[in-house]
Amino acid sequence: MITEDIPIIKVGMADMNAIQAPGVLKTSGLGSCIGLSLYDPVNKIGGLAHIMLPSSDIARDQSYHLAKFADTAIPALIEQMERLGARKSCLQAKMAGGAQMFVLASSEMMRIGPRNIERCKEMLSEYTIPLIAEDTGGNYGRTVELNCSNGVFVIRSVQNGVKQI
Amino acid sequence: MGQFQIADYQMDVLKEIGNIGAGHAATALSKLLDKPVDMKVPSARLVPFDQITESLGGEEQVVIAVFLRVTGEVPGNMFFIFTLESSRKLLNRLIGMDIGAEGFTELEMSALSEIGNILAGSYLTSLSDFIHLNLQPTVPSLAIDMAGAILSYGMLQYGPMGDQALLIDTTFMEGNDEVEGYFFLIPDPESIERIFHALGVPPL
């Protein structure tokens, strides 16, 4: 494998990045957060966002990172990719995360994983981007990597090992 | 409005809360183990989301965490965290369970969860007595997973406010640092003012 030569770019919590191949975008330790990737297979441009919460309506700080909320992350990521030369009509989405790490009946905040998943799907359909694969839900954490040369999305978890979608 | 701020004199109060809570919990652990338990000086600080797992060895470090949601007048999230190695030693010492290297059985996880419950209970009781406010922990929930996935759960309440969370953490260890554990208390943003108010700490 030649993977060692490919630069790996880390995307932190509530952050996003987009690059042209070759390169791997990686975000670690997704719990209820979502790792959402967009990929343009024609131009080989990939983007990855580490989304924390479903909606920016609740933001009390107006200088927030756009990648933090599903409703602002998706348009911002599309824009960043378009600036690199990606075409919106070519984009395909894959996503992982949105787990419910702990079982608690009470607080609405604790059901955030499923709400993040729903909101991401709504936003993708609003922008008519097909969601071609996902590995969401469950009660475990994930680390994801998007290979921008081929759009392969690798998911690692403690409980279920490595998976490719 | 940018990120909210906490003055140094207010941080000292939060540190003292960590000190009192963790002190009582360390005493409870010491009684359980029938051995002395030491603890490091607690810290209280605003931590950027990305850096919250640093003391545990990074986002992908696998840890065992007992999580309790704190309800009542000062809501927040409490985590009691061990490395896999430490939890094996802890179980071995407490109940003579000889734990293999691979995974944990349901009984072992239940025992760890109960240890977390006892320690978190003593932490919160002493805190509640100190600030004279009502606190109730929920039933503990246990996870063995990546530190990032676990702790990000405790920071969600800070998501709407900015990019950092108030973390009051304490490390404690038993014997020759053979069992090491961490308390992470992340009060909800609105709880911080209530704590200051209850203790007569002047606002910023």
Short mmCIF file of C-alpha atoms in Angstrom, two decimals:
data_model
loop_
_atom_site.label_atom_id
_atom_site.label_comp_id
_atom_site.label_asym_id
_atom_site.label_seq_id
_atom_site.Cartn_x
_atom_site.Cartn_y
_atom_site.Cartn_z
CA MET A 1 0.00 0.00 0.00
CA ILE A 2 1.11 3.53 -0.66
CA THR A 3 -1.08 5.06 2.03
CA GLU A 4 1.94 6.23 4.04
CA ASP A 5 2.83 8.83 1.45
CA ILE A 6 -0.64 10.35 1.41
CA PRO A 7 -1.05 13.36 3.67
CA ILE A 8 -3.62 12.91 6.44
CA ILE A 9 -5.43 16.08 7.40
CA LYS A 10 -7.16 16.14 10.75
CA VAL A 11 -10.54 17.76 11.15
CA GLY A 12 -11.32 18.76 14.73
CA MET A 13 -14.65 18.91 16.52
CA ALA A 14 -17.02 21.52 15.05
CA ASP A 15 -14.59 22.02 12.18
CA MET A 16 -14.39 21.10 8.50
CA ASN A 17 -11.93 20.92 5.63
CA ALA A 18 -11.85 20.18 1.92
CA ILE A 19 -8.96 19.07 -0.30
CA GLN A 20 -8.17 17.77 -3.73
CA ALA A 21 -6.61 14.30 -4.07
CA PRO A 22 -4.23 12.93 -3.02
CA GLY A 23 -5.02 13.16 0.65
CA VAL A 24 -7.06 11.74 3.48
CA LEU A 25 -9.39 13.74 5.68
CA LYS A 26 -9.79 12.30 9.15
CA THR A 27 -11.88 13.09 12.22
CA SER A 28 -11.64 11.17 15.49
CA GLY A 29 -13.82 10.23 18.39
CA LEU A 30 -17.28 10.81 16.97
CA GLY A 31 -19.93 9.99 19.55
CA SER A 32 -23.23 11.71 18.98
CA CYS A 33 -21.46 13.98 16.50
CA ILE A 34 -21.59 13.28 12.77
CA GLY A 35 -18.68 12.87 10.40
CA LEU A 36 -20.21 13.99 7.12
CA SER A 37 -18.24 13.65 3.92
CA LEU A 38 -18.96 15.04 0.48
CA TYR A 39 -17.06 13.76 -2.52
CA ASP A 40 -16.82 14.84 -6.14
CA PRO A 41 -15.58 11.71 -7.96
CA VAL A 42 -14.98 13.55 -11.23
CA ASN A 43 -12.69 16.23 -9.86
CA LYS A 44 -11.48 14.08 -6.94
CA ILE A 45 -12.28 16.69 -4.33
CA GLY A 46 -13.39 15.62 -0.88
CA GLY A 47 -14.74 17.47 2.13
CA LEU A 48 -15.35 16.40 5.71
CA ALA A 49 -17.23 18.12 8.54
CA HIS A 50 -17.37 17.15 12.22
CA ILE A 51 -20.91 18.24 13.07
CA MET A 52 -21.89 18.57 16.71
CA LEU A 53 -25.48 19.81 16.87
CA PRO A 54 -28.49 19.80 14.54
CA SER A 55 -29.49 23.43 14.30
CA SER A 56 -27.87 26.85 14.54
CA ASP A 57 -31.17 28.25 15.89
CA ILE A 58 -29.89 27.59 19.39
CA ALA A 59 -26.58 29.40 18.90
CA ARG A 60 -26.15 32.14 21.47
CA ASP A 61 -22.76 33.12 20.19
CA GLN A 62 -23.00 34.55 16.70
CA SER A 63 -19.35 33.94 15.84
CA TYR A 64 -19.75 30.17 15.84
CA HIS A 65 -17.91 27.80 13.51
CA LEU A 66 -20.21 26.97 10.62
CA ALA A 67 -19.24 23.29 10.84
CA LYS A 68 -20.70 23.01 14.32
CA PHE A 69 -24.32 22.83 13.20
CA ALA A 70 -25.78 20.55 10.53
CA ASP A 71 -27.80 23.33 8.91
CA THR A 72 -24.79 25.64 8.46
CA ALA A 73 -22.09 22.99 7.92
CA ILE A 74 -23.48 21.48 4.73
CA PRO A 75 -23.83 24.70 2.70
CA ALA A 76 -20.44 25.93 3.97
CA LEU A 77 -18.73 22.68 3.04
CA ILE A 78 -20.28 22.74 -0.45
CA GLU A 79 -19.03 26.29 -0.90
CA GLN A 80 -15.52 25.44 0.25
CA MET A 81 -15.41 22.51 -2.18
CA GLU A 82 -16.74 24.60 -5.04
CA ARG A 83 -13.90 27.04 -4.47
CA LEU A 84 -11.50 24.13 -5.05
CA GLY A 85 -13.25 23.33 -8.29
CA ALA A 86 -15.83 20.75 -7.24
CA ARG A 87 -19.21 20.70 -8.95
CA LYS A 88 -22.27 20.57 -6.77
CA SER A 89 -24.11 18.31 -9.20
CA CYS A 90 -21.35 15.69 -8.85
CA LEU A 91 -21.33 15.57 -5.06
CA GLN A 92 -22.10 12.38 -3.17
CA ALA A 93 -22.45 12.15 0.60
CA LYS A 94 -21.41 9.52 3.09
CA MET A 95 -21.76 9.89 6.81
CA ALA A 96 -21.12 8.15 10.11
CA GLY A 97 -21.74 8.83 13.78
CA GLY A 98 -24.85 10.03 15.55
CA ALA A 99 -24.57 7.42 18.27
CA GLN A 100 -26.36 7.48 21.56
CA MET A 101 -23.39 6.87 23.82
CA PHE A 102 -25.29 6.54 27.05
CA VAL A 103 -28.76 5.28 27.75
CA LEU A 104 -30.73 8.00 29.43
CA ALA A 105 -34.44 8.46 29.11
CA SER A 106 -34.53 12.04 30.30
CA SER A 107 -32.98 15.08 28.68
CA GLU A 108 -33.64 15.99 25.07
CA MET A 109 -29.97 16.97 24.78
CA MET A 110 -29.06 13.34 25.31
CA ARG A 111 -31.04 12.27 22.22
CA ILE A 112 -28.80 14.45 20.13
CA GLY A 113 -27.32 11.65 18.01
CA PRO A 114 -30.57 10.66 16.25
CA ARG A 115 -31.49 14.33 15.81
CA ASN A 116 -28.13 15.05 14.19
CA ILE A 117 -28.69 12.19 11.73
CA GLU A 118 -32.17 13.43 10.81
CA ARG A 119 -31.05 16.99 10.31
CA CYS A 120 -28.09 16.03 8.11
CA LYS A 121 -30.40 13.98 5.90
CA GLU A 122 -32.85 16.86 5.61
CA MET A 123 -30.08 19.24 4.62
CA LEU A 124 -28.66 16.82 2.04
CA SER A 125 -32.03 16.39 0.39
CA GLU A 126 -32.55 20.16 0.46
CA TYR A 127 -29.32 20.52 -1.53
CA THR A 128 -30.21 17.44 -3.64
CA ILE A 129 -27.02 15.60 -2.74
CA PRO A 130 -27.48 11.83 -2.68
CA LEU A 131 -26.52 10.03 0.53
CA ILE A 132 -24.94 6.92 -0.93
CA ALA A 133 -23.80 5.22 2.28
CA GLU A 134 -24.00 5.66 6.04
CA ASP A 135 -22.99 4.00 9.25
CA THR A 136 -24.99 5.80 11.88
CA GLY A 137 -26.68 5.27 15.23
CA GLY A 138 -25.78 2.58 17.71
CA ASN A 139 -24.13 3.28 21.03
CA TYR A 140 -20.47 3.40 20.15
CA GLY A 141 -17.82 5.88 19.05
CA ARG A 142 -16.27 6.09 15.60
CA THR A 143 -13.26 7.54 13.83
CA VAL A 144 -13.67 8.19 10.11
CA GLU A 145 -11.38 8.83 7.15
CA LEU A 146 -12.25 9.97 3.66
CA ASN A 147 -9.76 9.03 0.97
CA CYS A 148 -9.99 11.83 -1.56
CA SER A 149 -8.46 9.73 -4.36
CA ASN A 150 -11.38 7.30 -4.54
CA GLY A 151 -14.08 8.49 -2.11
CA VAL A 152 -13.69 5.45 0.15
CA PHE A 153 -14.95 6.20 3.64
CA VAL A 154 -13.30 4.15 6.39
CA ILE A 155 -14.93 3.82 9.80
CA ARG A 156 -13.08 2.54 12.86
CA SER A 157 -14.71 1.67 16.15
CA VAL A 158 -13.61 -0.05 19.32
CA GLN A 159 -16.48 -2.52 19.25
CA ASN A 160 -16.77 -3.30 15.54
CA GLY A 161 -13.30 -2.84 14.14
CA VAL A 162 -12.77 -1.39 10.67
CA LYS A 163 -15.45 -0.96 8.05
CA GLN A 164 -15.46 0.63 4.58
CA ILE A 165 -18.42 2.21 2.91
CA MET B 1 -21.42 38.13 22.68
CA GLY B 2 -18.24 36.08 22.34
CA GLN B 3 -17.17 33.16 24.43
CA PHE B 4 -18.12 33.53 28.05
CA GLN B 5 -15.42 34.24 30.54
CA ILE B 6 -14.61 33.28 34.07
CA ALA B 7 -12.29 35.39 36.22
CA ASP B 8 -9.35 33.93 38.11
CA TYR B 9 -10.98 34.42 41.51
CA GLN B 10 -14.03 32.57 40.23
CA MET B 11 -11.89 29.75 38.87
CA ASP B 12 -10.36 29.37 42.33
CA VAL B 13 -13.83 28.75 43.72
CA LEU B 14 -14.50 26.10 41.06
CA LYS B 15 -11.15 24.48 41.85
CA GLU B 16 -12.15 24.33 45.50
CA ILE B 17 -15.35 22.58 44.48
CA GLY B 18 -13.28 20.01 42.64
CA ASN B 19 -11.07 19.69 45.67
CA ILE B 20 -13.91 19.05 48.09
CA GLY B 21 -15.79 16.69 45.80
CA ALA B 22 -12.82 14.66 44.71
CA GLY B 23 -11.46 14.63 48.25
CA HIS B 24 -14.59 12.92 49.51
CA ALA B 25 -14.65 10.54 46.57
CA ALA B 26 -10.99 9.64 47.13
CA THR B 27 -11.81 8.90 50.77
CA ALA B 28 -14.67 6.67 49.65
CA LEU B 29 -12.35 4.83 47.26
CA SER B 30 -9.74 4.50 49.96
CA LYS B 31 -12.32 2.86 52.23
CA LEU B 32 -13.43 0.52 49.47
CA LEU B 33 -9.86 -0.55 48.77
CA ASP B 34 -8.70 -0.28 52.37
CA LYS B 35 -5.61 1.50 51.08
CA PRO B 36 -4.50 5.12 50.88
CA VAL B 37 -5.54 7.00 47.78
CA ASP B 38 -3.71 10.13 46.68
CA MET B 39 -5.05 12.85 44.49
CA LYS B 40 -3.51 15.58 42.42
CA VAL B 41 -4.39 19.24 42.81
CA PRO B 42 -7.71 19.70 40.99
CA SER B 43 -7.92 21.99 38.04
CA ALA B 44 -10.80 24.11 36.77
CA ARG B 45 -10.52 25.69 33.37
CA LEU B 46 -12.26 26.50 30.12
CA VAL B 47 -11.06 23.88 27.68
CA PRO B 48 -11.46 24.08 23.90
CA PHE B 49 -13.57 21.14 22.68
CA ASP B 50 -10.62 19.71 20.78
CA GLN B 51 -8.39 19.53 23.83
CA ILE B 52 -10.71 17.99 26.36
CA THR B 53 -9.29 14.48 25.91
CA GLU B 54 -5.66 15.56 26.17
CA SER B 55 -5.12 14.43 29.75
CA LEU B 56 -6.51 11.02 28.83
CA GLY B 57 -4.18 10.50 25.88
CA GLY B 58 -6.20 11.86 22.96
CA GLU B 59 -9.55 11.40 21.27
CA GLU B 60 -8.99 7.81 20.20
CA GLN B 61 -7.66 6.53 23.53
CA VAL B 62 -9.93 3.74 24.73
CA VAL B 63 -11.16 4.31 28.28
CA ILE B 64 -13.84 3.06 30.63
CA ALA B 65 -16.24 5.76 31.70
CA VAL B 66 -19.08 5.83 34.14
CA PHE B 67 -21.35 8.68 33.21
CA LEU B 68 -23.95 10.29 35.43
CA ARG B 69 -26.15 13.15 34.43
CA VAL B 70 -26.56 15.49 37.37
CA THR B 71 -30.02 16.95 37.76
CA GLY B 72 -31.43 19.42 40.28
CA GLU B 73 -30.45 23.02 40.84
CA VAL B 74 -26.97 22.67 39.38
CA PRO B 75 -27.33 20.40 36.35
CA GLY B 76 -24.24 19.03 34.68
CA ASN B 77 -22.39 15.98 33.49
CA MET B 78 -20.11 13.84 35.56
CA PHE B 79 -17.65 11.28 34.28
CA PHE B 80 -15.57 8.89 36.26
CA ILE B 81 -12.86 7.54 33.96
CA PHE B 82 -10.33 4.73 34.14
CA THR B 83 -7.85 3.25 31.75
CA LEU B 84 -8.56 -0.39 30.86
CA GLU B 85 -5.49 -1.48 32.79
CA SER B 86 -6.47 0.42 35.93
CA SER B 87 -9.99 -0.94 35.90
CA ARG B 88 -8.69 -4.50 35.75
CA LYS B 89 -6.50 -3.85 38.79
CA LEU B 90 -9.31 -2.12 40.59
CA LEU B 91 -11.69 -5.04 40.08
CA ASN B 92 -9.01 -7.45 41.10
CA ARG B 93 -8.35 -5.62 44.35
CA LEU B 94 -11.92 -4.96 45.26
CA ILE B 95 -13.62 -8.21 44.55
CA GLY B 96 -10.78 -10.57 43.76
CA MET B 97 -11.96 -10.91 40.18
CA ASP B 98 -9.12 -12.02 37.97
CA ILE B 99 -9.70 -10.18 34.77
CA GLY B 100 -8.41 -11.52 31.49
CA ALA B 101 -6.94 -9.20 28.91
CA GLU B 102 -9.89 -9.51 26.56
CA GLY B 103 -13.01 -7.52 27.27
CA PHE B 104 -15.16 -7.34 30.36
CA THR B 105 -18.08 -9.53 31.38
CA GLU B 106 -21.43 -8.09 32.28
CA LEU B 107 -20.76 -8.71 35.97
CA GLU B 108 -17.44 -6.88 35.79
CA MET B 109 -19.01 -3.93 34.02
CA SER B 110 -21.76 -3.87 36.58
CA ALA B 111 -19.18 -3.82 39.38
CA LEU B 112 -17.31 -0.93 37.73
CA SER B 113 -20.53 0.94 37.26
CA GLU B 114 -21.32 0.52 40.94
CA ILE B 115 -17.86 1.75 41.97
CA GLY B 116 -18.43 4.79 39.78
CA ASN B 117 -21.80 5.29 41.35
CA ILE B 118 -20.42 5.20 44.89
CA LEU B 119 -17.59 7.61 44.09
CA ALA B 120 -19.74 10.02 42.12
CA GLY B 121 -22.33 9.86 44.90
CA SER B 122 -19.81 10.94 47.51
CA TYR B 123 -18.45 13.65 45.22
CA LEU B 124 -21.89 15.11 44.61
CA THR B 125 -23.11 14.79 48.18
CA SER B 126 -20.16 16.78 49.50
CA LEU B 127 -20.62 19.32 46.73
CA SER B 128 -24.30 19.65 47.50
CA ASP B 129 -23.53 20.18 51.21
CA PHE B 130 -20.94 22.80 50.36
CA ILE B 131 -23.04 24.93 48.05
CA HIS B 132 -26.39 24.22 49.74
CA LEU B 133 -28.06 23.39 46.48
CA ASN B 134 -29.94 20.29 45.51
CA LEU B 135 -28.12 17.82 43.23
CA GLN B 136 -29.26 14.40 42.12
CA PRO B 137 -27.29 12.00 39.98
CA THR B 138 -29.11 9.79 37.49
CA VAL B 139 -28.52 6.05 37.30
CA PRO B 140 -24.94 5.50 36.12
CA SER B 141 -24.28 4.40 32.59
CA LEU B 142 -21.06 2.71 31.54
CA ALA B 143 -19.18 2.86 28.26
CA ILE B 144 -15.91 1.40 27.02
CA ASP B 145 -15.01 3.53 24.06
CA MET B 146 -12.88 6.31 22.59
CA ALA B 147 -12.35 9.20 25.01
CA GLY B 148 -13.44 11.71 22.36
CA ALA B 149 -16.75 9.98 21.73
CA ILE B 150 -17.46 9.80 25.45
CA LEU B 151 -16.45 13.27 26.56
CA SER B 152 -18.00 15.08 23.61
CA TYR B 153 -21.30 13.96 25.09
CA GLY B 154 -20.60 15.99 28.19
CA MET B 155 -19.88 19.16 26.21
CA LEU B 156 -23.03 19.35 24.12
CA GLN B 157 -24.60 21.92 26.42
CA TYR B 158 -21.72 24.23 25.60
CA GLY B 159 -22.24 23.85 21.86
CA PRO B 160 -24.59 26.85 21.54
CA MET B 161 -22.26 29.07 23.62
CA GLY B 162 -18.91 28.80 21.92
CA ASP B 163 -16.09 26.36 21.47
CA GLN B 164 -15.02 25.61 24.98
CA ALA B 165 -16.44 23.96 28.06
CA LEU B 166 -15.85 24.42 31.78
CA LEU B 167 -14.03 21.36 33.03
CA ILE B 168 -13.32 20.63 36.69
CA ASP B 169 -11.06 17.61 36.76
CA THR B 170 -9.08 15.69 39.30
CA THR B 171 -6.70 12.79 38.95
CA PHE B 172 -6.30 10.29 41.75
CA MET B 173 -4.14 7.24 42.18
CA GLU B 174 -3.64 4.36 44.53
CA GLY B 175 -0.41 2.65 45.53
CA ASN B 176 2.52 3.13 43.20
CA ASP B 177 0.32 4.81 40.61
CA GLU B 178 -1.04 1.40 39.73
CA VAL B 179 -4.65 2.41 39.70
CA GLU B 180 -5.24 5.82 38.22
CA GLY B 181 -8.60 7.42 37.64
CA TYR B 182 -10.09 10.74 36.67
CA PHE B 183 -13.11 12.74 37.73
CA PHE B 184 -14.53 15.07 35.14
CA LEU B 185 -17.28 17.42 36.21
CA ILE B 186 -18.74 19.58 33.46
CA PRO B 187 -21.46 21.81 34.94
CA ASP B 188 -24.04 23.07 32.43
CA PRO B 189 -23.38 26.71 31.48
CA GLU B 190 -26.31 28.02 33.52
CA SER B 191 -25.08 26.17 36.62
CA ILE B 192 -21.91 28.24 36.87
CA GLU B 193 -23.75 31.42 37.85
CA ARG B 194 -25.86 29.47 40.33
CA ILE B 195 -22.79 28.07 42.05
CA PHE B 196 -21.26 31.56 42.34
CA HIS B 197 -24.51 33.01 43.59
CA ALA B 198 -24.96 30.27 46.19
CA LEU B 199 -21.44 30.87 47.53
CA GLY B 200 -21.64 34.65 47.43
CA VAL B 201 -18.93 34.97 44.78
CA PRO B 202 -19.26 38.37 43.10
CA PRO B 203 -20.05 38.34 39.37
CA LEU B 204 -17.51 39.36 36.77
#
